[in-house]
Structures are given as structure tokens and as C-alpha cells.
Amino acid sequence: MFSKACEYGIRASIFIALNSFEGKRVNPKEIASEIDSPVAFTAKILQALVKHKVINSVKGAHGGFEIEKNKINSIKLSDIVDAIDGNTIYEGCGLGLKACDEARPCPMHDKFKTVRDELKTMLESTNLETLALDMKGGDTFLKR
Amino acid sequence: MFSKACEYGIRASIFIALNSFEGKRVNPKEIASEIDSPVAFTAKILQALVKHKVINSVKGAHGGFEIEKNKINSIKLSDIVDAIDGNTIYEGCGLGLKACDEARPCPMHDKFKTVRDELKTMLESTNLETLALDMKGGDTFLKR
DNA sequence: TATAAATAGGATAAATTTATCCTATTTAAA
DNA sequence: TTTAAATAGGATAAATTTATCCTATTTATA
Ligand code: FES
Ligand code: FES
């Protein structure tokens, strides 16, 4: 469904949000350990998320990655997916035609579009705050 | 969403079904041309579909790929996806955890599972006959 | 101001997916 | 029985994704 990079990116963002609630910055090493991902690859993904303004980075001593507290509830899963995997999951044809075009649809179009739109709605209506709070309660996990 | 191989596999299966209705076998070259895919790679995918008994192959002169007419309406999209991409799209964790486990769910689990299950239902309730008949009517297309 | 801690980013490597090419085998028909 | 047409399958290559490593730059603090 999503690329590895995107999976790591979402997991990392949730972990960063969780820590940002407590005013704590985190570094790639800690993130990778908590989400069970390769650290250098994770660092690259964090760079991309910074570039897309999903998260913030602070360089130098006492630096790290964070998300402004008051922004956590406005960052949607779709923002992260957009930043890393782009929009093909939302807009692309399920059978891989060059574009999904109502005027010249593939045989799967009608049924696929329904599911794809629900995925889009789900990702656009789920924010980091919601996800992080579940974790805080100990109900959900970022690795297993 | 699906791999390229899977996209080609579905498109090829629909085209084969369409021809099998008229008792006509088709070869990789014709298939690749009609679904706009690389011919040798498509041939490999056809082999896999034969191995998984989604389609039939007939070797030698006058051979080609076909689907038994009375089987066309029992072959579901999920059969093709299973054969090529396996079951991670149905069973796997959306955030890439080693397994999707209700007892230790990822933060996206509840919302993701809903969408994933709908995708599964869609793929399991859509058969090749339905898809091919739409195409016969000229309402849908396998390339653009 | 020197040092240590931290992210940024370039270069490269490994793994996987996508794609091509060639030969072997099978089969219908001349 | 020979030939031509067709799928099967192995070997290889290209492209993309995933992953690692090293150096540059930035910044707080001693
Ligand atoms: S054209 Fe294929 S999903 Fe819309
Ligand atoms: S545990 Fe992640 S989707 Fe179920």
C-alpha cells in the first residue's frame, strides 16, 4: 500500500508528536530505535518531512526533531503520505493506466474509486494528535 | 497500491477473458499490445497466472492463453492479486509492522482496517465476467 | 573561541522490482 | 516426420527503492 519510506515516515511522525507534547526533541537514533527502522534511512526520510514542513528540525547541540505543539492536531496522515509517496494513491488509476480518467475509465474504475476515496477521506481526517493520544494511553504500538 | 506486475496481470486477465468469450486464444504479443505492457515481462506474469490456475495455457501451434468460459464468472480480482502480490494488502499492517495484530495494533489500525476490509470485499466480489462485459460494451478501457 | 552535539546532504551500496533476451519444450499441421 | 508456431523457463540487465557511510554545517555551552 505505502512505501517503506512512507511507513517509517508515519511511524516517526507519530513518535515525534508524542515527544513534542512533552516538549522533548528526539534524534534519528532514538526514533529509529522506537519505531524499529534503519537509522540512516530514517534520517533521510526526516529530512524530506522537514522540507515538506511536516516536522521541524533544530540543528546543533540540544537540537533534534519536533513538531510545534499547536500544529500536532492539524497534521494529517495525508500530509505525510503526500510528502513521501506523492498523490498516486489518491489520484492514480488502480490498474496503472497513465491517469484515472472518468471519461475513459479502466474496468475497475467505479469500484476502485469508491475504496480509494474512502482511503483518502480516512487519511485526510486522521491527525497526529489522535494517533499520538492513543499511544499515550498504551493502546497502540509503533513496533512489535 | 498494486505492483506493476499485478496491474499487468489484471489487465491481461480481463483481455484474455474477453477473447475467451469468443473462443479465441491470445498470445503475449497481442496481450501486451492491447494492454500497453512490456511483452516479455507480461509473458512472465502469464506464467505465474497459469501456475496459480487463474488462466490456462495451450502450448504449440494454435496455442495461446485462455480461460474456460464457464470459469470466467468465478475468477475474482482477489484471485489475481493473491497470485501475484500475495496477501499483504489484505492482511498486512498499514504501517508495516511485522503483522497486523488486534492484540497489539498500530495507531492506524482501526481506521486502516476498515478501508482494507472494504478493498478486500471489493476485490472478492468483482469477477472477470463483470469486468469483461463492461469492456465489451465499450464503456471501459485497458489502455489510454 | 574551542568543542561537542546535532541535522543536512552527497556518494555509494544492497536489495528488490521491472524488463529483456535466448533457448528448450510442446504441439498442430503440412 | 519435418516444420513452424507457440508457451516455459533460465540468465541477465536496467531501474527503482531501500539502506549505509562519510563529511559539511550549524549551534549551545564550557
Ligand atoms: S481509470 Fe482506473 S481507477 Fe480510474
Ligand atoms: S496493526 Fe497496523 S493495521 Fe493492524
Coordinates of C-alpha atoms (C1' of nucleotides) and ligand atoms in Angstrom, one line a residue:
Chain A
M1 CA 0.0 0.0 0.0
F2 CA 2.5 2.6 1.2
S3 CA 6.3 2.5 0.5
K4 CA 8.6 1.5 3.3
A5 CA 9.8 5.1 3.4
C6 CA 6.2 6.3 3.9
E7 CA 5.6 3.7 6.7
Y8 CA 8.7 4.8 8.5
G9 CA 7.7 8.4 7.9
I10 CA 4.3 8.0 9.5
R11 CA 5.6 6.0 12.5
A12 CA 8.4 8.5 13.0
S13 CA 5.9 11.4 12.9
I14 CA 3.7 9.8 15.5
F15 CA 6.7 9.2 17.8
I16 CA 7.9 12.8 17.3
A17 CA 4.4 14.2 18.1
L18 CA 4.3 12.1 21.2
N19 CA 7.5 13.6 22.5
S20 CA 6.7 17.1 21.3
F21 CA 3.7 17.0 23.7
E22 CA 6.2 16.8 26.5
G23 CA 8.5 19.4 25.0
K24 CA 11.1 16.9 24.1
R25 CA 13.1 16.8 20.9
V26 CA 14.2 13.5 19.5
N27 CA 17.1 12.4 17.3
P28 CA 17.2 9.8 14.4
K29 CA 18.9 7.2 16.6
E30 CA 16.2 7.3 19.2
I31 CA 13.4 7.5 16.6
A32 CA 14.8 4.5 14.7
S33 CA 15.1 2.5 17.8
E34 CA 11.5 3.3 18.9
I35 CA 9.9 2.6 15.5
D36 CA 12.3 -0.3 14.6
S37 CA 13.7 1.2 11.4
P38 CA 17.2 1.6 9.8
V39 CA 18.6 4.8 11.3
A40 CA 20.3 6.4 8.3
F41 CA 17.4 5.7 6.0
T42 CA 15.1 7.1 8.7
A43 CA 17.3 10.3 8.9
K44 CA 16.8 10.8 5.1
I45 CA 13.0 10.5 5.5
L46 CA 13.1 13.0 8.3
Q47 CA 14.9 15.4 6.0
A48 CA 12.1 15.1 3.5
L49 CA 9.5 15.6 6.1
V50 CA 11.3 18.8 7.3
K51 CA 11.5 20.0 3.7
H52 CA 7.7 19.5 3.4
K53 CA 7.2 21.3 6.7
V54 CA 5.5 18.3 8.3
I55 CA 8.1 18.4 11.2
N56 CA 10.7 20.8 12.4
S57 CA 14.4 20.3 12.8
V58 CA 16.7 22.1 15.2
K59 CA 20.4 21.8 14.4
G60 CA 23.3 21.8 16.7
A61 CA 23.7 20.8 20.4
H62 CA 20.3 20.3 22.1
G63 CA 18.7 20.1 18.7
G64 CA 16.6 17.3 17.3
F65 CA 13.2 16.9 15.6
E66 CA 10.0 18.2 16.9
I67 CA 6.5 19.4 15.9
E68 CA 5.1 22.6 17.3
K69 CA 2.6 21.6 19.9
N70 CA -0.3 23.6 18.5
K71 CA 0.3 22.1 15.0
I72 CA 0.1 18.5 16.0
N73 CA -3.6 18.3 15.6
S74 CA -3.5 19.9 12.2
I75 CA -1.1 17.5 10.6
K76 CA -3.0 14.8 8.8
L77 CA -1.8 11.4 7.7
S78 CA -2.4 12.6 4.1
D79 CA 0.2 15.3 4.6
I80 CA 2.8 12.7 5.3
V81 CA 1.8 10.4 2.6
D82 CA 1.7 13.3 0.1
A83 CA 5.2 14.3 1.2
I84 CA 6.7 10.9 0.7
D85 CA 4.7 8.9 -1.8
G86 CA 3.0 11.7 -3.6
N87 CA -0.6 11.6 -4.8
T88 CA -0.8 8.5 -6.9
I89 CA -2.6 6.6 -4.1
Y90 CA -5.3 9.3 -4.1
E91 CA -5.5 10.1 -7.8
G92 CA -3.9 7.3 -9.7
C93 CA -5.6 4.5 -11.7
G94 CA -5.8 1.2 -9.8
L95 CA -4.8 -0.7 -12.9
G96 CA -1.9 1.6 -13.7
L97 CA -3.3 3.4 -16.7
K98 CA -1.5 6.7 -17.2
A99 CA -4.2 8.6 -15.4
C100 CA -7.5 7.9 -13.8
D101 CA -9.9 9.5 -16.2
E102 CA -13.7 9.4 -15.8
A103 CA -14.1 9.9 -19.5
R104 CA -12.0 6.8 -20.3
P105 CA -12.1 4.7 -17.2
C106 CA -10.5 1.3 -16.7
P107 CA -12.7 -1.7 -15.9
M108 CA -12.0 -1.4 -12.2
H109 CA -12.6 2.3 -12.0
D110 CA -16.1 2.6 -10.4
K111 CA -15.4 0.1 -7.7
F112 CA -11.9 1.1 -7.1
K113 CA -12.7 4.8 -6.9
T114 CA -15.1 4.1 -4.1
V115 CA -12.4 2.4 -2.0
R116 CA -9.7 4.9 -3.0
D117 CA -11.9 7.8 -2.0
E118 CA -12.6 6.2 1.4
L119 CA -8.8 5.8 1.9
K120 CA -8.4 9.4 1.0
T121 CA -11.1 10.5 3.4
M122 CA -9.6 8.4 6.2
L123 CA -6.1 9.8 5.7
E124 CA -7.4 13.3 5.5
S125 CA -9.5 13.0 8.6
T126 CA -6.9 11.4 10.8
N127 CA -4.4 13.7 12.5
L128 CA -1.2 13.1 14.5
E129 CA -2.8 14.2 17.8
T130 CA -5.4 11.5 17.7
L131 CA -2.8 8.9 16.8
A132 CA -0.4 10.0 19.5
L133 CA -3.0 10.1 22.2
D134 CA -4.0 6.5 21.6
M135 CA -0.3 5.6 22.0
K136 CA 0.0 7.6 25.2
G137 CA -2.9 5.5 26.6
G138 CA -0.8 2.4 25.8
D139 CA -3.5 1.1 23.5
T140 CA -1.4 1.1 20.3
F141 CA 2.2 0.4 19.3
L142 CA 4.8 1.5 16.8
K143 CA 6.7 -1.8 16.7
R144 CA 6.2 -5.4 17.6
Chain B
M1 CA -1.4 0.1 -4.4
F2 CA -0.6 -2.9 -6.6
S3 CA 2.7 -3.8 -8.1
K4 CA 3.2 -3.2 -11.8
A5 CA 3.2 -7.0 -12.3
C6 CA -0.2 -7.2 -10.6
E7 CA -1.6 -4.3 -12.7
Y8 CA -0.5 -6.0 -15.9
G9 CA -1.8 -9.3 -14.6
I10 CA -5.3 -8.0 -14.0
R11 CA -5.4 -6.1 -17.3
A12 CA -4.2 -9.2 -19.1
S13 CA -6.7 -11.4 -17.4
I14 CA -9.5 -9.1 -18.5
F15 CA -8.3 -9.1 -22.0
I16 CA -8.0 -12.9 -22.1
A17 CA -11.5 -13.3 -20.6
L18 CA -12.9 -11.0 -23.3
N19 CA -11.4 -13.2 -26.0
S20 CA -12.2 -16.4 -24.4
F21 CA -15.9 -15.5 -24.6
E22 CA -15.5 -15.7 -28.4
G23 CA -13.4 -18.9 -28.2
K24 CA -10.3 -17.1 -29.2
R25 CA -6.8 -17.8 -27.7
V26 CA -4.4 -14.9 -27.4
N27 CA -0.6 -14.7 -27.2
P28 CA 1.7 -12.5 -25.1
K29 CA 2.5 -10.2 -28.1
E30 CA -1.2 -9.5 -28.7
I31 CA -1.9 -9.1 -25.0
A32 CA 0.9 -6.7 -24.4
S33 CA -0.1 -4.6 -27.3
E34 CA -3.7 -4.4 -26.1
I35 CA -2.9 -3.6 -22.5
D36 CA 0.2 -1.5 -23.3
S37 CA 2.7 -3.5 -21.3
P38 CA 6.2 -4.9 -22.0
V39 CA 5.8 -8.2 -23.8
A40 CA 8.5 -10.3 -22.2
F41 CA 7.6 -9.2 -18.7
T42 CA 3.9 -9.8 -19.4
A43 CA 4.8 -13.3 -20.6
K44 CA 6.4 -14.0 -17.2
I45 CA 3.3 -12.8 -15.4
L46 CA 1.1 -15.0 -17.6
Q47 CA 3.3 -18.0 -16.5
A48 CA 2.6 -17.1 -12.9
L49 CA -1.2 -16.9 -13.5
V50 CA -1.1 -20.3 -15.2
K51 CA 0.8 -21.7 -12.3
H52 CA -1.9 -20.4 -10.0
K53 CA -4.6 -21.7 -12.3
V54 CA -6.1 -18.3 -12.9
I55 CA -5.7 -18.8 -16.7
N56 CA -4.9 -21.7 -19.0
S57 CA -2.2 -22.0 -21.5
V58 CA -2.1 -24.2 -24.5
K59 CA 1.4 -24.9 -25.9
G60 CA 2.4 -25.4 -29.5
A61 CA 0.8 -24.2 -32.8
H62 CA -2.7 -22.8 -32.4
G63 CA -1.9 -22.4 -28.7
G64 CA -2.2 -19.4 -26.5
F65 CA -3.8 -18.2 -23.3
E66 CA -7.4 -18.7 -22.5
I67 CA -9.9 -19.0 -19.6
E68 CA -12.6 -21.7 -19.6
K69 CA -15.8 -19.9 -20.5
N70 CA -17.7 -21.3 -17.6
K71 CA -14.9 -20.3 -15.2
I72 CA -14.8 -16.6 -16.2
N73 CA -17.5 -15.6 -13.7
S74 CA -15.9 -17.4 -10.9
I75 CA -12.4 -15.8 -11.2
K76 CA -12.3 -12.8 -8.8
L77 CA -9.9 -9.9 -8.8
S78 CA -8.7 -11.2 -5.4
D79 CA -7.5 -14.4 -7.1
I80 CA -5.3 -12.5 -9.4
V81 CA -3.9 -10.1 -6.7
D82 CA -3.3 -13.1 -4.4
A83 CA -1.4 -14.9 -7.2
I84 CA 0.9 -12.0 -7.9
D85 CA 1.2 -9.7 -4.9
G86 CA 0.2 -12.2 -2.2
N87 CA -1.9 -11.4 0.8
T88 CA -0.2 -8.4 2.4
I89 CA -2.7 -6.0 1.0
Y90 CA -5.5 -8.0 2.7
E91 CA -3.7 -9.0 5.9
G92 CA -0.7 -6.8 6.4
C93 CA -0.3 -3.8 8.7
G94 CA -0.7 -0.4 7.0
L95 CA 2.2 1.0 8.9
G96 CA 4.4 -2.0 8.1
L97 CA 4.6 -3.7 11.5
K98 CA 5.5 -7.3 11.1
A99 CA 1.9 -8.4 11.4
C100 CA -1.4 -6.7 11.8
D101 CA -2.4 -7.9 15.3
E102 CA -5.6 -6.9 17.0
A103 CA -3.9 -7.6 20.3
R104 CA -1.1 -5.2 19.7
P105 CA -2.4 -2.8 17.0
C106 CA -0.5 0.1 15.4
P107 CA -2.0 3.6 15.8
M108 CA -3.6 3.5 12.4
H109 CA -5.1 0.0 12.8
D110 CA -8.8 0.7 13.5
K111 CA -9.2 3.2 10.7
F112 CA -7.0 1.4 8.3
K113 CA -8.6 -2.0 8.8
T114 CA -12.0 -0.5 7.8
V115 CA -10.6 0.6 4.4
R116 CA -8.5 -2.5 3.9
D117 CA -11.6 -4.7 4.6
E118 CA -13.6 -2.8 2.0
L119 CA -10.8 -3.2 -0.5
K120 CA -10.8 -6.9 0.2
T121 CA -14.6 -7.1 -0.1
M122 CA -14.5 -5.2 -3.4
L123 CA -11.8 -7.4 -4.9
E124 CA -13.5 -10.6 -3.7
S125 CA -16.9 -9.6 -5.1
T126 CA -15.7 -8.5 -8.5
N127 CA -15.2 -11.2 -11.2
L128 CA -13.7 -11.2 -14.6
E129 CA -17.1 -11.6 -16.3
T130 CA -18.4 -8.4 -15.0
L131 CA -15.2 -6.5 -15.9
A132 CA -15.1 -8.0 -19.4
L133 CA -18.7 -7.3 -20.2
D134 CA -18.2 -3.6 -19.4
M135 CA -15.4 -3.6 -21.8
K136 CA -17.4 -5.3 -24.5
G137 CA -19.9 -2.5 -24.2
G138 CA -17.1 -0.1 -24.9
D139 CA -17.6 1.7 -21.6
T140 CA -14.2 0.9 -20.2
F141 CA -10.6 0.6 -21.5
L142 CA -7.4 -1.3 -20.8
K143 CA -5.0 1.5 -22.0
R144 CA -5.1 5.1 -22.8
Chain C
dT1 C1' 36.7 30.8 21.0
dA2 C1' 37.1 25.9 21.0
dT3 C1' 34.5 21.8 21.5
dA4 C1' 31.0 18.7 21.3
dA5 C1' 26.4 17.6 19.7
dA6 C1' 23.3 17.7 16.4
dT7 C1' 21.0 17.9 11.4
dA8 C1' 22.0 18.3 6.1
dG9 C1' 23.3 16.3 2.3
dG10 C1' 26.3 13.8 -1.1
dA11 C1' 28.2 9.4 -2.6
dT12 C1' 27.7 4.8 -2.7
dA13 C1' 26.0 0.0 -2.0
dA14 C1' 22.5 -3.6 -1.5
dA15 C1' 18.1 -5.4 -2.4
dT16 C1' 14.0 -5.7 -5.0
dT17 C1' 11.2 -4.9 -8.9
dT18 C1' 10.8 -4.4 -13.6
dA19 C1' 12.2 -5.7 -18.1
dT20 C1' 14.8 -8.2 -21.9
dC21 C1' 16.9 -12.0 -24.4
dC22 C1' 17.8 -16.5 -25.6
dT23 C1' 17.0 -21.5 -25.6
dA24 C1' 14.1 -25.6 -24.5
dT25 C1' 9.9 -27.9 -25.0
dT26 C1' 5.4 -28.8 -26.8
dT27 C1' 2.0 -29.3 -30.4
dA28 C1' -0.8 -28.9 -34.8
dA29 C1' -0.5 -29.5 -39.4
dA30 C1' 1.8 -29.8 -43.8
Chain D
dT1 C1' 8.4 -36.9 -39.9
dT2 C1' 9.6 -32.3 -40.5
dT3 C1' 8.4 -27.7 -39.8
dA4 C1' 6.6 -23.8 -37.8
dA5 C1' 4.1 -21.7 -34.0
dA6 C1' 3.5 -21.4 -29.5
dT7 C1' 4.4 -21.4 -24.2
dA8 C1' 8.1 -22.4 -20.3
dG9 C1' 11.8 -21.1 -18.1
dG10 C1' 16.7 -19.7 -17.2
dA11 C1' 20.1 -16.0 -17.3
dT12 C1' 20.9 -11.4 -17.4
dA13 C1' 20.2 -6.3 -17.4
dA14 C1' 18.1 -2.0 -16.1
dA15 C1' 15.6 0.8 -13.0
dT16 C1' 13.9 1.9 -8.6
dT17 C1' 13.7 1.5 -3.7
dT18 C1' 15.9 0.7 0.4
dA19 C1' 19.9 1.3 3.2
dT20 C1' 24.7 2.7 4.7
dC21 C1' 28.6 5.8 5.3
dC22 C1' 31.1 9.9 5.4
dT23 C1' 31.7 14.8 5.6
dA24 C1' 29.9 19.6 6.0
dT25 C1' 27.4 22.8 8.5
dT26 C1' 25.1 24.6 12.4
dT27 C1' 24.6 25.7 17.3
dA28 C1' 24.7 25.6 22.5
dT29 C1' 27.8 25.7 26.0
dA30 C1' 32.1 25.2 28.6
Ligands
FES1 S1 -9.3 4.8 -14.6 FE1 -8.6 3.1 -13.4 S2 -9.2 3.7 -11.4 FE2 -10.0 5.3 -12.6
FES2 S1 -1.7 -3.4 13.3 FE1 -1.3 -1.9 11.8 S2 -3.1 -2.1 10.5 FE2 -3.4 -3.6 12.1

